[in-house]
XYZ file of N, CA and C in Angstrom:
258
model
N 77.467 80.961 135.712
C 77.098 80.449 137.006
C 78.355 80.804 137.949
N 78.018 81.306 139.139
C 79.078 81.559 140.087
C 78.555 81.187 141.518
N 79.438 80.852 142.355
C 79.012 80.437 143.707
C 80.256 80.350 144.649
N 79.919 80.311 145.860
C 80.992 80.249 146.909
C 80.434 79.667 148.174
N 81.346 79.221 149.031
C 80.954 78.633 150.283
C 82.005 79.139 151.322
N 81.501 79.401 152.475
C 82.401 79.772 153.628
C 82.192 78.889 154.771
N 83.194 78.296 155.335
C 83.076 77.416 156.481
C 83.529 78.229 157.753
N 82.535 78.383 158.734
C 82.745 79.187 159.857
C 83.516 78.462 160.905
N 83.296 77.144 161.132
C 83.959 76.305 162.062
C 83.722 74.877 161.696
N 83.932 73.971 162.656
C 83.794 72.497 162.284
C 82.359 72.091 162.047
N 81.382 72.995 162.429
C 79.991 72.570 162.304
C 79.168 73.421 161.333
N 79.457 74.665 161.155
C 78.580 75.541 160.359
C 79.286 76.042 159.019
N 78.461 76.116 157.937
C 78.945 76.654 156.695
C 77.780 77.395 156.060
N 78.158 78.301 155.149
C 77.109 79.038 154.402
C 77.625 79.273 152.978
N 76.684 79.408 152.068
C 77.026 79.651 150.691
C 76.033 80.421 149.880
N 76.460 80.978 148.802
C 75.547 81.707 147.931
C 75.986 81.489 146.415
N 75.056 81.666 145.561
C 75.321 81.490 144.184
C 74.379 82.301 143.296
N 74.801 82.358 142.065
C 73.924 83.006 140.995
C 74.098 82.232 139.696
N 72.974 81.997 139.041
C 73.018 81.343 137.714
C 72.155 82.118 136.726
N 72.637 82.343 135.551
C 71.903 82.955 134.465
C 72.098 82.028 133.231
N 70.949 81.613 132.647
C 71.042 80.874 131.445
C 69.962 81.199 130.482
N 70.201 80.884 129.258
C 69.373 81.284 128.170
C 68.841 80.039 127.373
N 67.575 80.074 127.116
C 66.976 79.014 126.239
C 66.579 79.645 124.917
N 67.197 79.181 123.912
C 66.968 79.723 122.501
C 66.602 78.523 121.621
N 65.311 78.368 121.256
C 64.860 77.229 120.492
C 64.802 77.567 119.005
N 64.895 76.523 118.246
C 64.874 76.686 116.745
C 63.490 76.474 116.229
N 63.297 76.878 115.005
C 61.961 76.770 114.290
C 61.483 75.288 114.323
N 60.273 75.067 114.480
C 59.131 76.004 114.414
C 58.814 76.718 115.720
N 59.461 76.454 116.734
C 59.219 77.022 118.110
C 59.853 78.436 118.140
N 59.138 79.410 118.564
C 59.699 80.705 118.745
C 59.851 81.119 120.255
N 60.964 80.901 120.749
C 61.264 81.176 122.143
C 62.665 81.707 122.306
N 62.798 82.659 123.193
C 64.040 83.199 123.566
C 63.943 83.692 124.982
N 64.256 82.792 125.872
C 64.021 82.999 127.303
C 65.317 83.078 128.096
N 65.307 83.870 129.157
C 66.403 84.021 130.138
C 65.853 83.625 131.483
N 66.683 82.870 132.226
C 66.325 82.460 133.598
C 67.464 82.859 134.500
N 67.117 83.614 135.573
C 68.072 84.111 136.527
C 67.743 83.438 137.853
N 68.727 82.849 138.557
C 68.549 82.211 139.811
C 69.541 82.491 140.858
N 69.268 83.440 141.761
C 70.148 83.557 142.949
C 69.766 82.525 144.004
N 70.679 82.101 144.833
C 70.434 81.183 145.826
C 71.352 81.369 147.069
N 70.889 80.826 148.153
C 71.645 80.883 149.440
C 71.431 79.612 150.178
N 72.415 79.197 151.014
C 72.296 78.020 151.825
C 73.088 78.116 153.050
N 72.605 77.341 153.994
C 73.359 77.256 155.297
C 73.295 75.802 155.710
N 74.458 75.314 156.216
C 74.532 73.953 156.602
C 75.119 73.750 158.017
N 74.822 72.574 158.616
C 75.280 72.268 159.977
C 75.707 70.774 159.902
N 76.889 70.538 160.458
C 77.387 69.159 160.625
C 77.434 68.844 162.045
N 76.515 67.887 162.455
C 76.443 67.432 163.841
C 77.665 66.594 164.210
N 77.986 65.663 163.401
C 79.173 64.724 163.635
C 79.564 64.192 162.219
N 80.372 63.173 162.305
C 80.876 62.577 161.020
C 79.785 61.882 160.234
N 78.619 61.657 160.922
C 77.523 60.927 160.297
C 76.374 61.732 159.854
N 76.035 62.820 160.666
C 74.773 63.506 160.370
C 75.054 64.996 160.041
N 74.500 65.418 158.823
C 74.558 66.754 158.411
C 73.160 67.201 157.911
N 72.950 68.493 157.951
C 71.707 69.075 157.405
C 71.965 70.420 156.659
N 71.269 70.715 155.622
C 71.403 71.885 154.828
C 70.045 72.463 154.487
N 69.883 73.760 154.700
C 68.745 74.535 154.310
C 69.113 75.364 153.109
N 68.338 75.349 152.059
C 68.608 76.063 150.778
C 67.455 76.863 150.344
N 67.673 78.014 149.852
C 66.633 78.877 149.242
C 67.127 79.321 147.856
N 66.199 79.301 146.895
C 66.481 79.844 145.520
C 65.244 80.567 145.046
N 65.553 81.555 144.142
C 64.594 82.422 143.498
C 64.821 82.381 142.059
N 63.767 81.960 141.289
C 63.803 81.947 139.865
C 63.061 83.105 139.300
N 63.644 83.883 138.377
C 63.022 84.971 137.636
C 63.300 84.790 136.225
N 62.256 84.750 135.399
C 62.448 84.498 133.943
C 61.974 85.692 133.170
N 62.480 85.777 131.997
C 62.241 86.905 131.042
C 62.201 86.300 129.666
N 61.111 86.602 128.932
C 61.031 86.090 127.558
C 61.295 87.353 126.608
N 62.227 87.248 125.725
C 62.576 88.348 124.800
C 61.608 88.427 123.609
N 60.665 87.494 123.553
C 59.651 87.490 122.408
C 58.515 88.353 122.877
N 58.023 89.312 122.170
C 56.832 90.131 122.587
C 55.627 89.288 122.702
N 54.646 89.834 123.606
C 53.353 89.165 123.808
C 53.435 87.690 124.271
N 54.382 87.402 125.069
C 54.511 86.079 125.688
C 54.619 86.151 127.222
N 53.717 86.978 127.804
C 53.713 87.197 129.271
C 53.609 85.783 130.066
N 52.928 84.854 129.482
C 52.813 83.569 130.108
C 54.136 82.829 130.413
N 55.158 83.237 129.738
C 56.493 82.624 129.897
C 57.292 83.324 130.941
N 56.828 84.514 131.341
C 57.552 85.244 132.428
C 56.971 84.840 133.744
N 57.807 84.400 134.673
C 57.325 84.001 135.982
C 58.465 84.120 137.014
N 58.016 84.076 138.251
C 58.985 84.014 139.323
C 58.545 82.857 140.221
N 59.456 82.239 140.939
C 59.113 81.210 141.947
C 60.221 81.228 143.010
N 59.790 80.844 144.180
C 60.765 80.646 145.294
C 60.732 79.206 145.686
N 61.895 78.673 145.986
C 61.947 77.290 146.369
C 62.812 77.268 147.713
N 62.327 76.458 148.629
C 62.999 76.291 149.919
C 63.014 74.752 150.152
N 64.173 74.253 150.533
C 64.198 72.866 150.914
C 65.230 72.615 152.000
N 64.980 71.503 152.753
C 65.844 71.024 153.753
C 66.204 69.652 153.390
N 67.507 69.486 153.487
C 68.090 68.094 153.250
C 68.795 67.648 154.480
N 68.604 66.410 154.862
C 69.314 65.759 155.941
C 69.986 64.505 155.438
N 71.306 64.381 155.812
C 72.073 63.255 155.346
C 72.619 62.502 156.525
N 72.513 61.151 156.476
C 73.149 60.300 157.502
C 74.015 59.351 156.783
N 75.267 59.338 157.158
C 76.245 58.448 156.583
C 76.634 57.300 157.561
N 76.710 56.105 157.015
C 77.077 54.954 157.886
C 78.594 54.830 158.039
C-alpha cells in the first residue's frame, strides 16, 4: 500500500493512493485472489470546525484459479464525508 497527500493552502488538500493485496485461503477452500485499489481524494477545510472530503476508489479483482470468473469483478465507490468538530 502506498499513498500521499499534498496541502495546497490552509483550505485545500488532495491525495492519492494504491493498494494491492492477496487472499489465499487454505483447504477445503480453493481461492487465490488479488485485489487492486487505486484511490483519489480532495478535501476542503472551511474553518477549525468544519471540513469535507470527497473520495473515489476503484476495485479490480483477479482470481488466479481457472474457471472462477464469478470472483473477478470491478467496482467504483464515491463518497462524501463532512465533519464538524465542537
